mmCIF file of C-alpha atoms and ligand atoms in Angstrom:
data_model
loop_
_atom_site.group_PDB
_atom_site.id
_atom_site.type_symbol
_atom_site.label_atom_id
_atom_site.label_comp_id
_atom_site.label_asym_id
_atom_site.label_seq_id
_atom_site.Cartn_x
_atom_site.Cartn_y
_atom_site.Cartn_z
ATOM 1 C CA MET E 25 166.028 195.728 152.405
ATOM 2 C CA SER E 26 163.099 194.725 153.403
ATOM 3 C CA GLU E 27 163.184 190.498 154.475
ATOM 4 C CA LEU E 28 160.898 189.754 151.715
ATOM 5 C CA SER E 29 163.237 191.761 149.133
ATOM 6 C CA LYS E 30 166.115 189.536 150.637
ATOM 7 C CA SER E 31 164.093 186.301 150.712
ATOM 8 C CA PRO E 32 165.753 184.599 147.180
ATOM 9 C CA LYS E 33 163.380 184.213 144.485
ATOM 10 C CA PRO E 34 160.795 180.545 145.175
ATOM 11 C CA ILE E 35 162.231 177.839 142.212
ATOM 12 C CA PRO E 36 158.991 175.295 141.944
ATOM 13 C CA ILE E 37 159.781 171.892 141.163
ATOM 14 C CA ILE E 38 157.442 172.506 137.872
ATOM 15 C CA ALA E 39 155.983 175.094 136.239
ATOM 16 C CA PRO E 40 152.103 174.261 134.160
ATOM 17 C CA ARG E 41 151.944 177.923 133.401
ATOM 18 C CA ALA E 42 155.043 178.271 131.784
ATOM 19 C CA ALA E 43 154.653 176.112 128.501
ATOM 20 C CA PHE E 44 151.450 178.736 127.934
ATOM 21 C CA GLU E 45 153.350 181.870 128.661
ATOM 22 C CA GLU E 46 156.432 180.599 126.120
ATOM 23 C CA LEU E 47 152.779 179.350 123.217
ATOM 24 C CA LYS E 48 150.383 182.029 123.828
ATOM 25 C CA ALA E 49 149.621 182.905 120.901
ATOM 26 C CA GLU E 50 149.930 179.649 118.703
ATOM 27 C CA THR E 51 147.623 177.964 121.664
ATOM 28 C CA GLU E 52 145.097 180.468 121.813
ATOM 29 C CA ALA E 53 144.608 179.953 118.053
ATOM 30 C CA ALA E 54 144.412 176.359 118.424
ATOM 31 C CA VAL E 55 141.794 176.540 121.625
ATOM 32 C CA LEU E 56 139.502 178.731 119.451
ATOM 33 C CA ARG E 57 139.534 177.167 116.534
ATOM 34 C CA VAL E 58 137.922 173.801 118.616
ATOM 35 C CA LEU E 59 135.947 176.494 119.961
ATOM 36 C CA ALA E 60 134.773 177.381 117.194
ATOM 37 C CA SER E 61 134.402 174.254 114.811
ATOM 38 C CA GLY E 62 131.643 172.605 117.354
ATOM 39 C CA ASP E 63 133.611 169.305 117.310
ATOM 40 C CA TYR E 64 134.500 169.452 121.084
ATOM 41 C CA ILE E 65 135.264 165.866 121.762
ATOM 42 C CA LEU E 66 137.841 163.159 119.449
ATOM 43 C CA GLY E 67 137.719 165.042 116.109
ATOM 44 C CA ALA E 68 139.405 166.040 113.879
ATOM 45 C CA GLU E 69 141.847 167.365 116.457
ATOM 46 C CA THR E 70 142.086 164.456 117.899
ATOM 47 C CA ALA E 71 142.198 162.002 114.928
ATOM 48 C CA ALA E 72 145.548 164.233 113.845
ATOM 49 C CA PHE E 73 146.714 164.379 117.854
ATOM 50 C CA GLU E 74 147.449 160.305 116.708
ATOM 51 C CA LYS E 75 148.535 160.843 113.246
ATOM 52 C CA GLU E 76 151.169 163.352 113.827
ATOM 53 C CA SER E 77 152.400 161.183 117.598
ATOM 54 C CA ALA E 78 152.229 158.227 116.216
ATOM 55 C CA GLU E 79 155.032 159.681 113.715
ATOM 56 C CA TYR E 80 156.686 160.788 116.660
ATOM 57 C CA LEU E 81 156.607 158.069 118.440
ATOM 58 C CA GLY E 82 158.007 155.713 115.880
ATOM 59 C CA ALA E 83 154.269 153.761 116.677
ATOM 60 C CA THR E 84 151.992 152.491 114.105
ATOM 61 C CA HIS E 85 148.573 153.729 115.622
ATOM 62 C CA SER E 86 148.190 156.096 118.268
ATOM 63 C CA ILE E 87 144.935 156.153 120.335
ATOM 64 C CA GLY E 88 144.056 159.311 122.563
ATOM 65 C CA VAL E 89 142.494 158.603 125.758
ATOM 66 C CA SER E 90 141.270 160.869 128.765
ATOM 67 C CA SER E 91 144.409 159.957 130.887
ATOM 68 C CA GLY E 92 147.380 158.118 130.858
ATOM 69 C CA THR E 93 145.500 155.527 133.889
ATOM 70 C CA GLU E 94 142.790 154.864 130.915
ATOM 71 C CA ALA E 95 145.714 153.875 129.116
ATOM 72 C CA LEU E 96 147.471 151.486 131.233
ATOM 73 C CA LEU E 97 142.992 150.164 131.921
ATOM 74 C CA VAL E 98 141.961 150.323 128.114
ATOM 75 C CA ALA E 99 145.156 148.292 127.587
ATOM 76 C CA LEU E 100 144.512 145.772 129.681
ATOM 77 C CA GLN E 101 141.014 145.177 128.980
ATOM 78 C CA GLU E 102 141.670 144.853 125.432
ATOM 79 C CA LEU E 103 144.129 142.362 126.335
ATOM 80 C CA ASP E 104 141.354 140.226 128.465
ATOM 81 C CA VAL E 105 143.071 140.757 131.371
ATOM 82 C CA GLY E 106 140.229 139.860 134.658
ATOM 83 C CA PRO E 107 139.516 137.556 138.008
ATOM 84 C CA GLY E 108 142.009 134.751 138.127
ATOM 85 C CA ASP E 109 144.722 136.879 135.477
ATOM 86 C CA GLU E 110 147.971 137.961 137.412
ATOM 87 C CA VAL E 111 150.191 140.993 135.735
ATOM 88 C CA ILE E 112 153.189 142.005 137.289
ATOM 89 C CA VAL E 113 154.656 145.814 138.012
ATOM 90 C CA PRO E 114 157.218 146.985 140.035
ATOM 91 C CA ASN E 115 157.112 147.999 143.240
ATOM 92 C CA PHE E 116 158.314 151.373 142.775
ATOM 93 C CA THR E 117 156.065 153.315 140.706
ATOM 94 C CA PHE E 118 153.177 155.690 140.974
ATOM 95 C CA ILE E 119 149.764 153.796 142.226
ATOM 96 C CA ALA E 120 147.840 153.811 138.797
ATOM 97 C CA THR E 121 150.695 151.170 137.302
ATOM 98 C CA ALA E 122 148.710 148.253 139.672
ATOM 99 C CA THR E 123 145.524 149.941 140.673
ATOM 100 C CA VAL E 124 144.274 149.541 137.110
ATOM 101 C CA VAL E 125 145.011 146.022 137.914
ATOM 102 C CA ALA E 126 143.002 145.398 140.397
ATOM 103 C CA ARG E 127 140.185 147.519 139.231
ATOM 104 C CA LEU E 128 140.304 144.751 137.033
ATOM 105 C CA GLY E 129 139.956 142.196 139.093
ATOM 106 C CA ALA E 130 143.448 140.280 138.332
ATOM 107 C CA ARG E 131 145.753 140.115 140.110
ATOM 108 C CA PRO E 132 148.424 142.879 140.792
ATOM 109 C CA VAL E 133 152.360 140.688 141.368
ATOM 110 C CA PHE E 134 154.518 143.622 142.643
ATOM 111 C CA VAL E 135 158.344 142.649 142.363
ATOM 112 C CA ASP E 136 161.612 144.730 143.734
ATOM 113 C CA ILE E 137 163.353 147.671 141.544
ATOM 114 C CA GLU E 138 167.234 147.298 140.654
ATOM 115 C CA ALA E 139 168.557 148.952 143.007
ATOM 116 C CA GLU E 140 171.130 151.789 140.676
ATOM 117 C CA THR E 141 168.420 152.286 138.149
ATOM 118 C CA TYR E 142 165.062 152.179 139.829
ATOM 119 C CA GLN E 143 163.912 150.196 136.826
ATOM 120 C CA MET E 144 162.013 146.918 137.176
ATOM 121 C CA SER E 145 164.252 143.913 138.256
ATOM 122 C CA VAL E 146 164.585 141.462 134.851
ATOM 123 C CA GLU E 147 165.440 138.939 137.471
ATOM 124 C CA ALA E 148 162.510 139.293 140.192
ATOM 125 C CA PHE E 149 160.575 139.645 137.267
ATOM 126 C CA ALA E 150 161.683 136.580 135.773
ATOM 127 C CA ARG E 151 161.218 134.437 138.949
ATOM 128 C CA ALA E 152 157.479 135.846 139.602
ATOM 129 C CA ILE E 153 156.550 134.132 136.260
ATOM 130 C CA THR E 154 153.695 131.584 137.148
ATOM 131 C CA PRO E 155 151.413 130.455 135.082
ATOM 132 C CA ARG E 156 148.611 132.971 135.918
ATOM 133 C CA THR E 157 150.791 135.622 134.181
ATOM 134 C CA ARG E 158 149.143 137.457 131.778
ATOM 135 C CA ALA E 159 150.936 140.907 131.145
ATOM 136 C CA VAL E 160 153.898 142.751 132.746
ATOM 137 C CA ILE E 161 153.814 146.143 132.850
ATOM 138 C CA PRO E 162 157.272 147.398 133.354
ATOM 139 C CA VAL E 163 157.681 151.600 133.612
ATOM 140 C CA HIS E 164 159.966 153.775 132.342
ATOM 141 C CA LEU E 165 160.269 155.352 135.795
ATOM 142 C CA TYR E 166 161.576 159.242 135.911
ATOM 143 C CA GLY E 167 161.836 159.408 132.309
ATOM 144 C CA HIS E 168 165.191 156.695 131.853
ATOM 145 C CA PRO E 169 165.254 154.426 129.615
ATOM 146 C CA GLY E 170 164.385 150.851 131.274
ATOM 147 C CA PRO E 171 165.908 147.613 129.448
ATOM 148 C CA ILE E 172 162.935 146.682 127.362
ATOM 149 C CA GLU E 173 165.144 144.412 125.643
ATOM 150 C CA SER E 174 164.966 142.098 128.442
ATOM 151 C CA TYR E 175 161.911 142.324 129.636
ATOM 152 C CA LEU E 176 160.572 141.264 125.449
ATOM 153 C CA CYS E 177 163.299 138.096 126.211
ATOM 154 C CA VAL E 178 161.528 136.855 129.277
ATOM 155 C CA ALA E 179 158.147 137.671 128.365
ATOM 156 C CA GLN E 180 158.875 135.843 124.988
ATOM 157 C CA SER E 181 160.385 132.753 126.799
ATOM 158 C CA ALA E 182 157.928 131.995 129.312
ATOM 159 C CA PRO E 183 156.182 129.324 128.434
ATOM 160 C CA GLN E 184 152.432 131.176 127.449
ATOM 161 C CA PRO E 185 152.386 134.313 126.367
ATOM 162 C CA ILE E 186 153.319 137.352 128.732
ATOM 163 C CA ALA E 187 151.876 141.329 127.065
ATOM 164 C CA VAL E 188 154.741 143.378 127.822
ATOM 165 C CA ILE E 189 152.490 146.578 128.277
ATOM 166 C CA GLU E 190 154.727 149.758 128.409
ATOM 167 C CA ASP E 191 153.599 152.551 131.097
ATOM 168 C CA ALA E 192 155.479 155.065 129.150
ATOM 169 C CA ALA E 193 153.672 157.643 131.697
ATOM 170 C CA GLN E 194 156.884 159.910 131.987
ATOM 171 C CA ALA E 195 158.759 158.625 129.629
ATOM 172 C CA ILE E 196 157.541 161.359 126.409
ATOM 173 C CA GLY E 197 160.461 160.897 123.939
ATOM 174 C CA THR E 198 162.677 158.958 125.746
ATOM 175 C CA VAL E 199 164.922 156.431 123.369
ATOM 176 C CA CYS E 200 165.652 152.451 124.321
ATOM 177 C CA THR E 201 167.613 150.487 122.274
ATOM 178 C CA VAL E 202 165.810 146.738 120.856
ATOM 179 C CA SER E 203 168.290 144.640 118.655
ATOM 180 C CA GLY E 204 170.630 147.566 118.488
ATOM 181 C CA GLN E 205 167.668 149.860 116.737
ATOM 182 C CA ARG E 206 167.344 152.818 118.794
ATOM 183 C CA VAL E 207 163.276 152.842 119.571
ATOM 184 C CA LYS E 208 160.759 155.459 121.374
ATOM 185 C CA ALA E 209 159.889 153.865 124.863
ATOM 186 C CA GLY E 210 156.291 152.936 124.314
ATOM 187 C CA ALA E 211 156.779 151.567 120.780
ATOM 188 C CA ALA E 212 158.075 148.469 121.219
ATOM 189 C CA GLY E 213 155.241 147.255 123.633
ATOM 190 C CA VAL E 214 152.721 145.463 122.857
ATOM 191 C CA TRP E 215 151.013 148.935 124.388
ATOM 192 C CA GLY E 216 152.945 152.137 124.541
ATOM 193 C CA CYS E 217 151.230 154.214 127.340
ATOM 194 C CA PHE E 218 152.008 158.002 128.507
ATOM 195 C CA SER E 219 149.956 160.353 130.102
ATOM 196 C CA PHE E 220 150.134 164.141 129.436
ATOM 197 C CA TYR E 221 148.764 165.294 132.989
ATOM 198 C CA PRO E 222 150.018 169.089 133.351
ATOM 199 C CA THR E 223 153.091 168.703 134.942
ATOM 200 C CA LYS E 224 154.354 165.778 132.487
ATOM 201 C CA ASN E 225 156.906 166.287 129.267
ATOM 202 C CA LEU E 226 154.583 167.009 127.342
ATOM 203 C CA PRO E 227 151.942 168.617 129.144
ATOM 204 C CA ALA E 228 148.171 168.842 128.671
ATOM 205 C CA CYS E 229 145.855 171.710 130.008
ATOM 206 C CA GLY E 230 144.032 169.070 131.923
ATOM 207 C CA GLU E 231 143.303 165.407 131.789
ATOM 208 C CA ALA E 232 144.992 163.013 128.804
ATOM 209 C CA GLY E 233 146.697 160.378 127.866
ATOM 210 C CA LEU E 234 146.828 158.169 124.685
ATOM 211 C CA MET E 235 148.079 154.423 123.771
ATOM 212 C CA VAL E 236 149.944 153.271 120.785
ATOM 213 C CA THR E 237 150.616 150.314 119.225
ATOM 214 C CA SER E 238 151.530 147.879 115.954
ATOM 215 C CA SER E 239 148.872 145.507 115.491
ATOM 216 C CA ALA E 240 145.538 146.976 113.971
ATOM 217 C CA ALA E 241 143.895 144.011 115.766
ATOM 218 C CA HIS E 242 144.922 145.377 119.010
ATOM 219 C CA ALA E 243 144.086 149.052 117.602
ATOM 220 C CA GLU E 244 140.795 149.025 117.314
ATOM 221 C CA ARG E 245 139.632 147.629 120.118
ATOM 222 C CA ALA E 246 140.787 150.230 122.075
ATOM 223 C CA ARG E 247 139.199 152.551 120.450
ATOM 224 C CA GLN E 248 136.037 150.693 120.555
ATOM 225 C CA LEU E 249 136.410 150.012 124.232
ATOM 226 C CA ARG E 250 137.659 153.562 124.656
ATOM 227 C CA ALA E 251 134.361 154.347 123.713
ATOM 228 C CA HIS E 252 131.181 152.796 125.819
ATOM 229 C CA GLY E 253 132.701 149.257 123.394
ATOM 230 C CA MET E 254 131.332 150.616 119.936
ATOM 231 C CA ASP E 255 131.514 149.138 116.632
ATOM 232 C CA ALA E 256 128.743 150.422 115.267
ATOM 233 C CA PRO E 257 126.864 153.891 115.807
ATOM 234 C CA TYR E 258 124.539 152.477 119.046
ATOM 235 C CA ARG E 259 126.066 148.352 118.489
ATOM 236 C CA HIS E 260 127.834 148.005 121.775
ATOM 237 C CA LYS E 261 129.807 144.696 121.299
ATOM 238 C CA LEU E 262 132.561 145.213 124.328
ATOM 239 C CA LEU E 263 132.513 145.909 127.768
ATOM 240 C CA GLY E 264 133.318 149.311 127.776
ATOM 241 C CA GLY E 265 133.751 152.680 129.035
ATOM 242 C CA ASN E 266 134.279 156.335 128.473
ATOM 243 C CA ALA E 267 138.262 157.275 127.969
ATOM 244 C CA ARG E 268 137.604 160.098 124.892
ATOM 245 C CA LEU E 269 140.149 162.490 124.593
ATOM 246 C CA ASP E 270 139.260 166.107 124.577
ATOM 247 C CA ALA E 271 139.676 167.765 120.926
ATOM 248 C CA ILE E 272 140.815 171.052 123.319
ATOM 249 C CA GLN E 273 143.706 168.923 125.021
ATOM 250 C CA SER E 274 144.595 167.271 121.041
ATOM 251 C CA ALA E 275 144.785 170.853 119.562
ATOM 252 C CA ILE E 276 146.827 171.756 122.709
ATOM 253 C CA LEU E 277 148.928 169.238 122.468
ATOM 254 C CA ARG E 278 149.329 169.472 118.677
ATOM 255 C CA VAL E 279 151.066 172.640 119.326
ATOM 256 C CA ARG E 280 153.115 171.112 122.527
ATOM 257 C CA LEU E 281 154.787 168.232 120.425
ATOM 258 C CA ARG E 282 156.323 170.851 117.847
ATOM 259 C CA LYS E 283 158.753 172.014 121.066
ATOM 260 C CA LEU E 284 159.074 168.628 122.071
ATOM 261 C CA GLU E 285 162.638 167.623 121.272
ATOM 262 C CA GLU E 286 163.494 171.135 122.108
ATOM 263 C CA TRP E 287 162.149 171.515 126.181
ATOM 264 C CA ASN E 288 163.778 167.219 126.307
ATOM 265 C CA SER E 289 166.948 168.739 125.179
ATOM 266 C CA LYS E 290 167.139 172.326 127.716
ATOM 267 C CA ARG E 291 166.016 169.229 130.739
ATOM 268 C CA ARG E 292 168.770 166.759 129.922
ATOM 269 C CA ALA E 293 171.074 170.501 129.902
ATOM 270 C CA HIS E 294 169.628 170.813 133.037
ATOM 271 C CA ALA E 295 171.082 167.367 134.061
ATOM 272 C CA ALA E 296 174.563 167.465 132.603
ATOM 273 C CA ILE E 297 175.074 170.955 134.911
ATOM 274 C CA TYR E 298 173.906 169.638 137.797
ATOM 275 C CA ASP E 299 176.078 165.691 136.748
ATOM 276 C CA ARG E 300 178.974 168.183 136.491
ATOM 277 C CA LEU E 301 178.591 170.611 139.079
ATOM 278 C CA PHE E 302 177.742 167.376 141.950
ATOM 279 C CA THR E 303 180.994 165.507 140.466
ATOM 280 C CA GLU E 304 183.075 168.291 140.719
ATOM 281 C CA SER E 305 182.195 169.560 144.145
ATOM 282 C CA GLY E 306 183.558 166.244 146.131
ATOM 283 C CA ILE E 307 180.325 165.478 147.207
ATOM 284 C CA LEU E 308 179.571 162.146 145.803
ATOM 285 C CA THR E 309 182.749 160.670 147.006
ATOM 286 C CA GLN E 310 182.596 162.238 149.833
ATOM 287 C CA ARG E 311 178.942 161.185 151.162
ATOM 288 C CA GLU E 312 178.905 157.402 150.892
ATOM 289 C CA GLY E 313 175.327 156.517 149.540
ATOM 290 C CA LEU E 314 174.502 159.733 147.702
ATOM 291 C CA ARG E 315 174.491 159.336 143.535
ATOM 292 C CA LEU E 316 173.413 160.649 140.514
ATOM 293 C CA PRO E 317 170.894 159.651 138.762
ATOM 294 C CA PRO E 318 171.209 156.412 136.384
ATOM 295 C CA ARG E 319 173.711 156.192 132.985
ATOM 296 C CA SER E 320 171.588 155.813 129.986
ATOM 297 C CA ARG E 321 173.181 153.180 127.761
ATOM 298 C CA ASP E 322 175.208 153.408 124.584
ATOM 299 C CA GLY E 323 172.250 154.372 121.591
ATOM 300 C CA GLU E 324 169.479 155.205 124.525
ATOM 301 C CA VAL E 325 168.461 159.039 126.197
ATOM 302 C CA ALA E 326 166.335 159.426 128.979
ATOM 303 C CA ASN E 327 163.773 162.613 128.611
ATOM 304 C CA TYR E 328 164.372 162.902 132.433
ATOM 305 C CA HIS E 329 161.312 163.620 133.194
ATOM 306 C CA GLN E 330 162.986 163.653 136.913
ATOM 307 C CA TYR E 331 165.733 164.454 137.918
ATOM 308 C CA THR E 332 166.507 162.637 140.728
ATOM 309 C CA ILE E 333 169.164 161.573 142.961
ATOM 310 C CA ARG E 334 169.914 159.461 146.254
ATOM 311 C CA ALA E 335 170.227 161.376 148.689
ATOM 312 C CA PRO E 336 171.073 160.336 152.281
ATOM 313 C CA GLY E 337 169.696 161.970 154.481
ATOM 314 C CA ARG E 338 166.437 162.877 152.447
ATOM 315 C CA ASP E 339 163.896 164.775 154.413
ATOM 316 C CA ALA E 340 166.582 167.060 155.839
ATOM 317 C CA LEU E 341 167.664 167.643 152.596
ATOM 318 C CA LYS E 342 164.583 168.824 151.557
ATOM 319 C CA ALA E 343 163.525 170.535 153.900
ATOM 320 C CA HIS E 344 167.028 172.681 153.674
ATOM 321 C CA LEU E 345 166.265 173.399 150.423
ATOM 322 C CA GLN E 346 161.910 174.214 151.282
ATOM 323 C CA GLU E 347 163.953 176.327 153.484
ATOM 324 C CA ARG E 348 165.918 178.212 150.774
ATOM 325 C CA GLY E 349 162.987 178.328 147.896
ATOM 326 C CA ILE E 350 163.197 175.998 146.318
ATOM 327 C CA SER E 351 161.199 172.634 145.620
ATOM 328 C CA SER E 352 161.943 169.973 145.565
ATOM 329 C CA GLY E 353 159.979 166.109 144.977
ATOM 330 C CA VAL E 354 159.369 162.324 146.665
ATOM 331 C CA TYR E 355 158.611 160.278 144.074
ATOM 332 C CA TYR E 356 157.636 157.924 145.512
ATOM 333 C CA PRO E 357 157.835 157.988 149.064
ATOM 334 C CA ILE E 358 155.727 154.880 150.249
ATOM 335 C CA PRO E 359 156.253 151.012 147.849
ATOM 336 C CA VAL E 360 152.941 150.381 146.460
ATOM 337 C CA SER E 361 153.078 146.903 147.678
ATOM 338 C CA MET E 362 153.168 149.640 151.453
ATOM 339 C CA GLN E 363 149.570 151.115 150.389
ATOM 340 C CA PRO E 364 146.614 150.768 152.223
ATOM 341 C CA VAL E 365 145.082 149.798 148.780
ATOM 342 C CA PHE E 366 146.849 146.486 148.607
ATOM 343 C CA ALA E 367 147.683 145.772 152.523
ATOM 344 C CA SER E 368 144.703 142.793 151.624
ATOM 345 C CA LEU E 369 147.826 140.646 149.211
ATOM 346 C CA GLY E 370 150.262 140.564 152.355
ATOM 347 C CA ALA E 371 153.255 142.694 151.865
ATOM 348 C CA ARG E 372 155.461 143.396 154.564
ATOM 349 C CA PRO E 373 158.536 145.049 155.401
ATOM 350 C CA GLY E 374 161.124 144.084 153.896
ATOM 351 C CA ASP E 375 160.003 141.943 151.381
ATOM 352 C CA PHE E 376 161.173 144.233 148.436
ATOM 353 C CA PRO E 377 165.048 146.233 149.666
ATOM 354 C CA ALA E 378 165.423 147.965 146.714
ATOM 355 C CA ALA E 379 162.055 149.488 146.477
ATOM 356 C CA GLU E 380 161.986 150.127 150.397
ATOM 357 C CA ALA E 381 165.408 151.348 150.568
ATOM 358 C CA ALA E 382 164.726 154.128 147.126
ATOM 359 C CA SER E 383 161.593 155.548 148.789
ATOM 360 C CA ARG E 384 163.421 156.065 151.775
ATOM 361 C CA GLU E 385 166.287 158.124 150.405
ATOM 362 C CA VAL E 386 164.852 159.528 146.286
ATOM 363 C CA LEU E 387 164.688 163.023 146.210
ATOM 364 C CA SER E 388 163.465 165.008 142.650
ATOM 365 C CA LEU E 389 165.019 168.952 142.134
ATOM 366 C CA PRO E 390 163.983 170.667 139.421
ATOM 367 C CA VAL E 391 164.635 169.883 135.751
ATOM 368 C CA HIS E 392 161.860 171.780 133.907
ATOM 369 C CA GLN E 393 162.272 173.149 130.494
ATOM 370 C CA HIS E 394 161.275 176.306 132.771
ATOM 371 C CA LEU E 395 163.591 177.027 135.143
ATOM 372 C CA GLU E 396 165.691 180.811 134.583
ATOM 373 C CA PRO E 397 169.472 180.834 134.084
ATOM 374 C CA GLY E 398 171.307 180.792 137.435
ATOM 375 C CA ASP E 399 168.905 178.047 138.603
ATOM 376 C CA VAL E 400 170.418 174.981 138.223
ATOM 377 C CA GLU E 401 173.383 176.537 139.859
ATOM 378 C CA ARG E 402 171.670 177.929 142.598
ATOM 379 C CA ILE E 403 169.931 174.860 143.866
ATOM 380 C CA ALA E 404 173.720 172.338 143.015
ATOM 381 C CA SER E 405 175.582 174.457 145.452
ATOM 382 C CA GLU E 406 172.717 173.856 148.168
ATOM 383 C CA VAL E 407 173.001 170.572 147.790
ATOM 384 C CA VAL E 408 176.247 171.015 147.877
ATOM 385 C CA ALA E 409 176.541 173.114 151.022
ATOM 386 C CA PHE E 410 174.165 170.583 152.289
ATOM 387 C CA TYR E 411 176.368 167.635 152.548
ATOM 388 C CA LEU E 412 179.240 169.525 153.201
ATOM 389 C CA ARG E 413 178.101 171.453 156.369
HETATM 390 C C1 PLP F 796 154.154 156.049 136.341
HETATM 391 C C2 PLP F 796 152.825 156.442 135.687
HETATM 392 N N1 PLP F 796 152.091 155.572 135.435
HETATM 393 C C3 PLP F 796 150.703 156.492 135.153
HETATM 394 C C4 PLP F 796 149.714 157.555 135.043
HETATM 395 C C5 PLP F 796 148.861 158.012 135.805
HETATM 396 O O1 PLP F 796 148.930 159.121 134.452
HETATM 397 P P1 PLP F 796 146.961 160.309 134.720
HETATM 398 O O2 PLP F 796 148.041 160.957 135.891
HETATM 399 O O3 PLP F 796 147.879 160.813 133.777
HETATM 400 O O4 PLP F 796 146.015 159.134 134.481
HETATM 401 C C6 PLP F 796 151.265 158.507 135.610
HETATM 402 C C7 PLP F 796 151.428 159.809 136.010
HETATM 403 O O5 PLP F 796 151.136 160.734 137.054
HETATM 404 C C8 PLP F 796 152.793 158.052 135.965
HETATM 405 O O6 PLP F 796 153.752 158.763 136.024
#
């Protein structure tokens, strides 16, 4: 056997082409339908996707936009957030959660996460509220259900109105609980914002995003803001931009939305195998600090956008896996407050101990729905081998 044929099959952490292969005929038909229609921007396909995604999410109004970042930006614009305002954001998230705030001239106020769950700390959020706070953007990080009911309670008990904008970019299909009711992530806040970046659980074949709300008034303004603030043909009432969703992406997303529950179930099944194998191996008790992803509370369901372990010696583990053909990911290696772009806000090392520790130790293992039989077992056995060596 040659060296090449002996090397194990690579396991990628993402597989964007696989969704196309699985649904090739339907996807091609959908794309061709749009090409033949001549209706390329928003149009009937986007209207249909908005209706179907609203039904899926249990939201009253659903607005297709050109990315998850634009969803967050339009939500803040719609709420008139601007200079002099503060918006509270977790310090451990993708950069867009915070940059949208600063791009509008408002100040992102970073708060630490819960060490165990990686979600924004409820207490730290409450402590960070000032008379200038206009909104908070909790993130359902890794697709785990954040404590949205607690965030809503804190926001509602503040002296001034504080809008809760859920960053559900990673959390389509995740289930939270509010007042004992099961609510899809994104459907509980004033706005819920989603990303369909090609590596997300509901992937587009390009850029795409969505915003949902239960308020007709908010929805109307957001629809105007996504299209140059227009309220009548070539009459521009609001200072909008171009955040419109392409019809081709909407058509592809409609095909894939029908598969989402099945795909999320596969991710959960992969996560359950990891949990079992790591527990049975004994490494969790032998290696201090090594932890499984957080458990969901009763009634809540994670979509496992990522399967993220707390991994002492993270970089060495990542290299160990890579040498054996297994890709893994670090989301995120730098807390948002320590990013160069936010240097002027003056955060110092030690200000956010939980976020800083997480950024040194989190590692996401492949969990997507297109892993092949035996992949999870192979990855788990390499992680176990690393910790037992
Ligand atoms: C938590 C979070 N917020 C916002 C975004 C931005 O979404 P997009 O890449 O579609 O602009 C992402 C996606 O990467 C994300 O993971």
